[in-house]
Amino acid sequence: MIVQELHKLQTKHGYLPRQELVALGERLAVPLYRIQEVVSFFPHYRTSPTAELEIHVCQDMACHLRGSAGVLQELREAAAGREGQLKICGASCLGRCDRAPAARIYEQGNEHSVYNLHRRSAQEIIEAASTLLSGKSNQLVVNDTDHAWPPPQKDWQIDIYASQPVSERYASIRRFIQAGDNSAAVQTVLGSLKTAWLLGLGGAGGRAYKKWEETLKEHQKRDEKAYVVCNGDESEPATFKDRELFLRTPHLVVEGVILAGLVVGASKGYIYIRHEYEEQIAAVREEIKAAEAAGTCGDNILGSGMSFPVEVFVSPGGYICGEQTALIEAIQDQRAEPRNRPPELQTNGLWDMPTLLSNVETFAWVPAIVVRDQGKWFQEQGQEWNQWTQLTANLAAETGDRGWTEAFGKGTHFKGRRFFSVSGDVERAGAYEVPIGITLGELIATCGGMRGGEALKAVALSGPSGGFLPRFIKTEHLSAKIRKMLPTELKAFDLCELQLDMNLFRQWGLMLGAGITIYSESADLVEQAYSASHFYARESCGKCVPCRIGSTKIAQVSSQLRVRKLTRKQIDELFQKDGPLLDLAGTMSSTAICGLGQIAANPLMSLLRYFPDEAYAYAAQS
Amino acid sequence: MADDRYFDEQAQRWEEEGLFARDLDGQLIRDVAPEASDYGNMVEVLIDGQAVVVPRAVPTTDAQGNILFVDASGKTIPRRTTIYDAFRLLCGTVSPEKTPTLPLIPTLCHAEHLHPVGVCRVCSVELGRLEDDPKNPGKKIVRGGGKLVPACVQPVEERMVVSTLRAKDEKSSGRVKSALRVLLELLASEHLPVSSDRPPLEKSDFARLVDSLAPHLNLQPQRLAFEPAKIHPQDNSSLLIQIDHSACILCDRCSRSCADVKQNFVIGRTGKGFSARIGFDLNDPMGESSCVSCGECMLNCPTTALTFRKSIVSEWYEEELQRPGRSAVTPEEMEASALLATLPFRYRQWNQSSVVRWKVKAGDELCALGEHGSTAFILNKGRFGGWRSDPRLAKKKQRKGLTGLLASFFEPKQEQAIFGPPDFEMTEADLILGEMTCLNHYPRTATVRALTDGEVFIIRRNVLFTLQRSPAARRQLDGVYRQRAITSHLRRVPFFAALTADERKTCQDFLQDRVKLLNLEPGQAIFRQGESADAFYMVRIGHVKVSISQSGSEQVLSYLGPDKHFGEIGLIADSPEFATDIPPGLSSRRTANCTALDDVEIVRIGKDDFRDLLLRVPTLKTQVVAEAHRTLARRSQAETAPRPSSPLLAEFLDQGLYNAQKLLVLDLEACTRCDECTKACADTHGGVPRLIRDGLRFDKWLVASACRSCTDPYCLVGCPVDAIHRKADRNEIQIESHCIGCGLCAANCPYGNINMHQEDDGPILRSRATMCDLCHDIVAPEEDVSCVFACPHNAAFRMSGAELLQRVTPVG
Ligand SMILES: Cc1cc2nc3c(=O)[nH]c(=O)nc-3n(C[C@H](O)[C@H](O)[C@H](O)COP(=O)(O)O)c2cc1C
Ligand code: SF4
Ligand code: SF4
Ligand code: SF4
Ligand code: FES
Ligand code: FES
């Protein structure tokens, strides 16, 4: 209750007055420190009144690339001396990377409205702010809603209901109930997910059917509660596909969540959405109402006696909330600090009960898989293997790699479709649904090619988490296993030829996420490494030492490099074998509690490894 | 430029499941509360190649290191055994810091009595799983090495292979070493003050760890000090504790101590990420928060973030130092005593005035039989003699009134002559004396005098209490305490009273290692009706309720106080050796429930040992058989014999009256509510009345809210500065002026008889505990206290609980 109550109080007062917090502590019978722990953790909460308008400007990947630092600078200058009226804040990725630079204006009066400003100049933002301050009608203020922005792709195959009347939706729920025999229906669903070989699309790419099965089994072992949680925190820079799925196909997400709830026998479902997604929150809430009206959600679903209510949980904010255990902590009114694992959520999840937590897209694919033809269509969607993949497959077969064999057997093509958020230097940035196994080159082509026809220099394939990779990656920088497999005369590998699939990437020792940022020759990667390193330092929850202190140290080095404080010699010393940076990065990755700390050094480390010349260009002269 | 390891291993780690997330069949392991059966469920773990077999669960201990019991059957609360526990077990009592061949796992955020949080990661070890080698049948391989896990969190599992920084395999130890090196460098570069304008206040545990590992790990914090450490403000608002936020490593030990150990719920984390700090309430200055200054956080802080500010000086200390042979002991000097050296430095500073050095001369008297006291004596040098009877006591009883008492106090010491040879002798090998009275608030059981010149440290109860937190000191003290407790108990209790000296010796020798000393919390069951009898019990401290369950409700039969025994009948009922002696109709099942009423310390003798004992000592056997006959006889007349009705007795126990020695009771039939008693109390106590003329009723009596002088006072337990204790002669509880107002005693008193009183000009803190002091400095022991004296209607009385019960039901 603390999180929701704080939300209400802040909406009412514009901030959280002390006496209200004291009263809240008494009302909920929790000690004051518990309230302080929550209030101070989420930057969204304020304990003192703020300016009339707060302008937040994204500082991350695509936005930084499109000059958000300059925009911030201009805004700060314009706001100088108007502290009571205007407050300018640098923000973490706002999930609008395809419309960079992204900004938001929060208005304190007027029910605390929010205005999105996408791909706007500092001048335009200042004008909007002045209009608001002058108290003139809101009509005059630009508000770049997500609804209004035209999608780059018209048809999504994920939406099997696209050309059908609304009443056709929730077919998987109807079938599940009508099957009568519950355990047979459960097996059908699990079988479909297995046939489809649907992988989790939010994190490490675990097999979806297995997670469902494990949660179900745990729940059966002890006849208590179980939960389904849909992870729509989506705060990783460069990632915004869930934003589009929520907005355009909320019914698919809700259907996937309800079916999961029925299969594992859960008592409640939560759809966790970042608070900056106001339109999406509204869309999902409306869709839940529609599902309830149709009898497919809530009490006594379709007269079956089974109940499964679904609720939107608005995130109090922060990238770390997307980490699965931190998200659970946030729902439990705690600081969103990741838990030590094991145990896993399938056994000890929300309120210590078996919990199925997956990404928005993982749930959204469920109707297309289950309703169409029990997974067969989906698994045939992937691309044929190209020569590099074939080589990798041979290698995997040789070494008896179980993961690979389980995934593909004797096959020669990838399985399924998925979404990528593409941002940066492409003609048409946006969220794209593509067959799995599309190469990087093909993906860029799908986005209309490189912006202004420039050459591709670098790519970030998992938001900032995997660091920056050069288009032509030297074979000496690939793992020994892959190097051996490639023709000896090959000195550099063209990443554009690499098929985008999580199984393949795992073999290559690379990270593939849902957010891809493309950098052309003109991009400044020192700036990018700087911005990404600061992102992690800003978003570290601070629970564990390696990340709390380490991420800040990495950010400090990136700042020094950027302001040309490091000599070439110092750069080399920092990065040499057994030098401080590799030791630090290695320790962060081996001892941090969660994925954030484990990869926080990647952007800087990849800059130094793959683009040393860019770093040297920033070297101090003596 | 760089080696590839970092990049090659990177992608594999991200978000992966832990190696031991699943069992050998690939099933996810659910984290459930362990059960007692897990104590016997053994797991073998390899730590640096050394096998150690550990149970899957170990008993939970409290902050004092005592095992927590659920009930007197010895049932404990299991908690999961972690890799760190296994490591401790492997190392036993030796210190791996000083033994370079043993595995070594350092810790910072972990403390055994706090639930592990795993935030500092310095206990990281490499973990692998021993598996069958698919290529070489019959051979084993270690899978998954390379993964680091926090040893303090990770529970032990079958086939774990653990490598610490001393592992032989250099790849493994290298990994752990490099991680530990960086972690300590990170912490030191931010949180170990090096600048001269902020000299470190003391060597903290953290600083010591860094010092001790620096040469082995080649620690160079400067290499990660890319920018100057962030300086956080200090908080000097608390009068007791000084906070240096810059030194805080965010180990969460203070917040866990505050909430879990002391249940004060004041400290938490505030802020996020690098700027996160500890905060009090709504991030208020400590001195303005709801902090009660109990000091627990400071004692647990491994850094200099929370340090002690101002020494507490008690009147006792000042008076003591005036006496011959006494002198102060500095925190540094305490290092010389093996016991005191185990106290955290900060604690020694804080409670410096709870320790006094006494260079004793032959003949000096350390303590006298029958006195109360809250001091114990650490024996540094010399020989000491003890007498279990004191000729002065008999004399004292004859004299009456204040003058007599004073005279006995100033009795000249020449009485040595009539003492005869001592009953026992002690030297520094016996470590300590007087600890029993100090801990359990019972009168001294012997008079002790120095036989030669020597030296002792006089310590107060808080010091003794805290000493038990160090496992080493606790082991020593426990051994001493148990042995003496059992010996003195066996000597004292009526159960053995009828024996000859020889027989008693037989009993003592036989029982010494066979009996168990158990500590129970209020409400814990000792046994339940219908269970089969498996032990004999003797109450040492506290009270036990005897009740039966009848048609769903509880009928209280009686209660048993100190020195009483119970449970023997069931033990002989079904024994063939006794079949001919005992009357038929006795059951080997328990006929009643026995439950601890307050904090009970009980001596337990198992069934077989008990039977053995009876066979060895026929007098005892005769006694028990006779008791059995009496019991049966009593049962048959149970209906006719007058005894307090069960509801009345239940009420008596519920109100805790059995424990009371000096109740203030008002006869409601005579009392006119004139409030003269309250006024008299206020008049004689600086305007602040120590009693409230209200409370529960017992029959026609009002039990007023004023200190009852409990036999086993709850309020004395845990006072961090030993400001509250029982004084001799009158049994009154007194609060000294150095009370820091932490409120613990008030919270501990179940009857609300201690009030926290706001005082603006107090020497240290805002509030102070006040309570009825039985007018100890106004009236003589035999005279009426002010409230009773003032009552114009003869309605107010002071009496014990037992006396009150007599008045209400005038039967035996
Ligand atoms: C710092 C951090 C942030 C994350 N953010 C998200 C997120 O916004 N959305 C998401 O689905 N998964 C996120 N994850 C991954 C989740 O922990 C989890 O693996 C995922 O939600 C599981 O869903 P899946 O099975 O569908 O892949 C994040 C992980 C980390 C370490
Ligand atoms: S790695 Fe970073 S974000 Fe993750 S738990 Fe540790 S401090 Fe928090
Ligand atoms: S103040 Fe001390 S005990 Fe508390 S978190 Fe900081 S270092 Fe740990
Ligand atoms: S006398 Fe009571 S209030 Fe005072 S310090 Fe001791 S326990 Fe705390
Ligand atoms: S909105 Fe700016 S990077 Fe995502
Ligand atoms: S001691 Fe284990 S993580 Fe701190």
PDB file of N, CA, C and O in Angstrom, chain A residues 550-581:
ATOM      1  N   GLY A 550      31.370   0.702  -7.768  1.00  0.00           N
ATOM      2  CA  GLY A 550      32.019   0.437  -9.050  1.00  0.00           C
ATOM      3  C   GLY A 550      31.408   1.210 -10.206  1.00  0.00           C
ATOM      4  O   GLY A 550      32.125   1.778 -11.032  1.00  0.00           O
ATOM      5  N   SER A 551      30.082   1.260 -10.268  1.00  0.00           N
ATOM      6  CA  SER A 551      29.463   1.944 -11.401  1.00  0.00           C
ATOM      7  C   SER A 551      29.811   3.424 -11.398  1.00  0.00           C
ATOM      8  O   SER A 551      29.970   4.041 -12.446  1.00  0.00           O
ATOM      9  N   THR A 552      29.954   3.993 -10.215  1.00  0.00           N
ATOM     10  CA  THR A 552      30.336   5.405 -10.134  1.00  0.00           C
ATOM     11  C   THR A 552      31.793   5.599 -10.546  1.00  0.00           C
ATOM     12  O   THR A 552      32.138   6.581 -11.218  1.00  0.00           O
ATOM     13  N   LYS A 553      32.642   4.648 -10.176  1.00  0.00           N
ATOM     14  CA  LYS A 553      34.054   4.750 -10.581  1.00  0.00           C
ATOM     15  C   LYS A 553      34.159   4.703 -12.108  1.00  0.00           C
ATOM     16  O   LYS A 553      34.931   5.465 -12.713  1.00  0.00           O
ATOM     17  N   ILE A 554      33.417   3.795 -12.719  1.00  0.00           N
ATOM     18  CA  ILE A 554      33.440   3.688 -14.181  1.00  0.00           C
ATOM     19  C   ILE A 554      32.972   5.017 -14.794  1.00  0.00           C
ATOM     20  O   ILE A 554      33.567   5.539 -15.741  1.00  0.00           O
ATOM     21  N   ALA A 555      31.912   5.569 -14.208  1.00  0.00           N
ATOM     22  CA  ALA A 555      31.399   6.835 -14.725  1.00  0.00           C
ATOM     23  C   ALA A 555      32.438   7.945 -14.559  1.00  0.00           C
ATOM     24  O   ALA A 555      32.597   8.811 -15.430  1.00  0.00           O
ATOM     25  N   GLN A 556      33.178   7.899 -13.458  1.00  0.00           N
ATOM     26  CA  GLN A 556      34.213   8.917 -13.242  1.00  0.00           C
ATOM     27  C   GLN A 556      35.276   8.848 -14.338  1.00  0.00           C
ATOM     28  O   GLN A 556      35.678   9.867 -14.893  1.00  0.00           O
ATOM     29  N   VAL A 557      35.712   7.621 -14.656  1.00  0.00           N
ATOM     30  CA  VAL A 557      36.720   7.484 -15.704  1.00  0.00           C
ATOM     31  C   VAL A 557      36.159   7.996 -17.031  1.00  0.00           C
ATOM     32  O   VAL A 557      36.837   8.713 -17.779  1.00  0.00           O
ATOM     33  N   SER A 558      34.900   7.654 -17.323  1.00  0.00           N
ATOM     34  CA  SER A 558      34.329   8.091 -18.596  1.00  0.00           C
ATOM     35  C   SER A 558      34.259   9.626 -18.663  1.00  0.00           C
ATOM     36  O   SER A 558      34.472  10.222 -19.714  1.00  0.00           O
ATOM     37  N   SER A 559      33.994  10.258 -17.537  1.00  0.00           N
ATOM     38  CA  SER A 559      33.962  11.726 -17.514  1.00  0.00           C
ATOM     39  C   SER A 559      35.350  12.308 -17.758  1.00  0.00           C
ATOM     40  O   SER A 559      35.515  13.270 -18.514  1.00  0.00           O
ATOM     41  N   GLN A 560      36.344  11.695 -17.097  1.00  0.00           N
ATOM     42  CA  GLN A 560      37.704  12.219 -17.249  1.00  0.00           C
ATOM     43  C   GLN A 560      38.169  12.096 -18.697  1.00  0.00           C
ATOM     44  O   GLN A 560      38.809  12.994 -19.233  1.00  0.00           O
ATOM     45  N   LEU A 561      37.803  10.982 -19.304  1.00  0.00           N
ATOM     46  CA  LEU A 561      38.167  10.795 -20.704  1.00  0.00           C
ATOM     47  C   LEU A 561      37.498  11.874 -21.554  1.00  0.00           C
ATOM     48  O   LEU A 561      38.119  12.518 -22.390  1.00  0.00           O
ATOM     49  N   ARG A 562      36.230  12.083 -21.284  1.00  0.00           N
ATOM     50  CA  ARG A 562      35.455  13.005 -22.100  1.00  0.00           C
ATOM     51  C   ARG A 562      35.973  14.430 -21.992  1.00  0.00           C
ATOM     52  O   ARG A 562      36.002  15.168 -22.970  1.00  0.00           O
ATOM     53  N   VAL A 563      36.414  14.821 -20.807  1.00  0.00           N
ATOM     54  CA  VAL A 563      36.915  16.191 -20.672  1.00  0.00           C
ATOM     55  C   VAL A 563      38.431  16.246 -20.896  1.00  0.00           C
ATOM     56  O   VAL A 563      39.088  17.194 -20.480  1.00  0.00           O
ATOM     57  N   ARG A 564      38.952  15.228 -21.532  1.00  0.00           N
ATOM     58  CA  ARG A 564      40.357  15.182 -21.966  1.00  0.00           C
ATOM     59  C   ARG A 564      41.323  15.348 -20.804  1.00  0.00           C
ATOM     60  O   ARG A 564      42.300  16.080 -20.880  1.00  0.00           O
ATOM     61  N   LYS A 565      41.049  14.652 -19.751  1.00  0.00           N
ATOM     62  CA  LYS A 565      41.925  14.734 -18.583  1.00  0.00           C
ATOM     63  C   LYS A 565      42.941  13.605 -18.563  1.00  0.00           C
ATOM     64  O   LYS A 565      43.884  13.638 -17.779  1.00  0.00           O
ATOM     65  N   LEU A 566      42.739  12.568 -19.368  1.00  0.00           N
ATOM     66  CA  LEU A 566      43.614  11.403 -19.324  1.00  0.00           C
ATOM     67  C   LEU A 566      44.588  11.436 -20.494  1.00  0.00           C
ATOM     68  O   LEU A 566      44.186  11.686 -21.633  1.00  0.00           O
ATOM     69  N   THR A 567      45.852  11.167 -20.190  1.00  0.00           N
ATOM     70  CA  THR A 567      46.828  11.071 -21.275  1.00  0.00           C
ATOM     71  C   THR A 567      46.714   9.689 -21.912  1.00  0.00           C
ATOM     72  O   THR A 567      46.128   8.771 -21.340  1.00  0.00           O
ATOM     73  N   ARG A 568      47.328   9.564 -23.072  1.00  0.00           N
ATOM     74  CA  ARG A 568      47.302   8.277 -23.754  1.00  0.00           C
ATOM     75  C   ARG A 568      47.922   7.189 -22.875  1.00  0.00           C
ATOM     76  O   ARG A 568      47.435   6.072 -22.791  1.00  0.00           O
ATOM     77  N   LYS A 569      48.975   7.573 -22.206  1.00  0.00           N
ATOM     78  CA  LYS A 569      49.637   6.612 -21.333  1.00  0.00           C
ATOM     79  C   LYS A 569      48.700   6.175 -20.205  1.00  0.00           C
ATOM     80  O   LYS A 569      48.593   4.998 -19.859  1.00  0.00           O
ATOM     81  N   GLN A 570      48.023   7.145 -19.639  1.00  0.00           N
ATOM     82  CA  GLN A 570      47.088   6.804 -18.551  1.00  0.00           C
ATOM     83  C   GLN A 570      45.969   5.895 -19.042  1.00  0.00           C
ATOM     84  O   GLN A 570      45.556   4.967 -18.348  1.00  0.00           O
ATOM     85  N   ILE A 571      45.485   6.192 -20.244  1.00  0.00           N
ATOM     86  CA  ILE A 571      44.430   5.343 -20.801  1.00  0.00           C
ATOM     87  C   ILE A 571      44.940   3.915 -20.913  1.00  0.00           C
ATOM     88  O   ILE A 571      44.275   2.960 -20.500  1.00  0.00           O
ATOM     89  N   ASP A 572      46.147   3.783 -21.449  1.00  0.00           N
ATOM     90  CA  ASP A 572      46.718   2.445 -21.606  1.00  0.00           C
ATOM     91  C   ASP A 572      46.909   1.758 -20.262  1.00  0.00           C
ATOM     92  O   ASP A 572      46.615   0.580 -20.104  1.00  0.00           O
ATOM     93  N   GLU A 573      47.391   2.499 -19.284  1.00  0.00           N
ATOM     94  CA  GLU A 573      47.627   1.889 -17.972  1.00  0.00           C
ATOM     95  C   GLU A 573      46.326   1.438 -17.317  1.00  0.00           C
ATOM     96  O   GLU A 573      46.249   0.385 -16.702  1.00  0.00           O
ATOM     97  N   LEU A 574      45.311   2.264 -17.478  1.00  0.00           N
ATOM     98  CA  LEU A 574      44.031   1.895 -16.880  1.00  0.00           C
ATOM     99  C   LEU A 574      43.509   0.600 -17.471  1.00  0.00           C
ATOM    100  O   LEU A 574      42.924  -0.232 -16.789  1.00  0.00           O
ATOM    101  N   PHE A 575      43.736   0.443 -18.791  1.00  0.00           N
ATOM    102  CA  PHE A 575      43.089  -0.660 -19.496  1.00  0.00           C
ATOM    103  C   PHE A 575      43.992  -1.865 -19.672  1.00  0.00           C
ATOM    104  O   PHE A 575      43.582  -2.880 -20.213  1.00  0.00           O
ATOM    105  N   GLN A 576      45.248  -1.793 -19.218  1.00  0.00           N
ATOM    106  CA  GLN A 576      46.141  -2.924 -19.479  1.00  0.00           C
ATOM    107  C   GLN A 576      45.711  -4.163 -18.687  1.00  0.00           C
ATOM    108  O   GLN A 576      44.911  -4.084 -17.765  1.00  0.00           O
ATOM    109  N   LYS A 577      46.313  -5.282 -19.091  1.00  0.00           N
ATOM    110  CA  LYS A 577      46.040  -6.545 -18.405  1.00  0.00           C
ATOM    111  C   LYS A 577      46.375  -6.373 -16.923  1.00  0.00           C
ATOM    112  O   LYS A 577      47.402  -5.795 -16.580  1.00  0.00           O
ATOM    113  N   ASP A 578      45.480  -6.863 -16.051  1.00  0.00           N
ATOM    114  CA  ASP A 578      45.628  -6.716 -14.601  1.00  0.00           C
ATOM    115  C   ASP A 578      45.630  -5.258 -14.155  1.00  0.00           C
ATOM    116  O   ASP A 578      45.989  -4.952 -13.018  1.00  0.00           O
ATOM    117  N   GLY A 579      45.240  -4.370 -15.019  1.00  0.00           N
ATOM    118  CA  GLY A 579      45.121  -2.965 -14.637  1.00  0.00           C
ATOM    119  C   GLY A 579      43.808  -2.741 -13.902  1.00  0.00           C
ATOM    120  O   GLY A 579      42.957  -3.633 -13.840  1.00  0.00           O
ATOM    121  N   PRO A 580      43.655  -1.542 -13.359  1.00  0.00           N
ATOM    122  CA  PRO A 580      42.494  -1.287 -12.520  1.00  0.00           C
ATOM    123  C   PRO A 580      41.150  -1.464 -13.237  1.00  0.00           C
ATOM    124  O   PRO A 580      40.220  -1.989 -12.646  1.00  0.00           O
ATOM    125  N   LEU A 581      41.056  -1.070 -14.490  1.00  0.00           N
ATOM    126  CA  LEU A 581      39.742  -1.129 -15.129  1.00  0.00           C
ATOM    127  C   LEU A 581      39.275  -2.549 -15.387  1.00  0.00           C
ATOM    128  O   LEU A 581      38.121  -2.888 -15.123  1.00  0.00           O
TER     129      LEU A 581
END
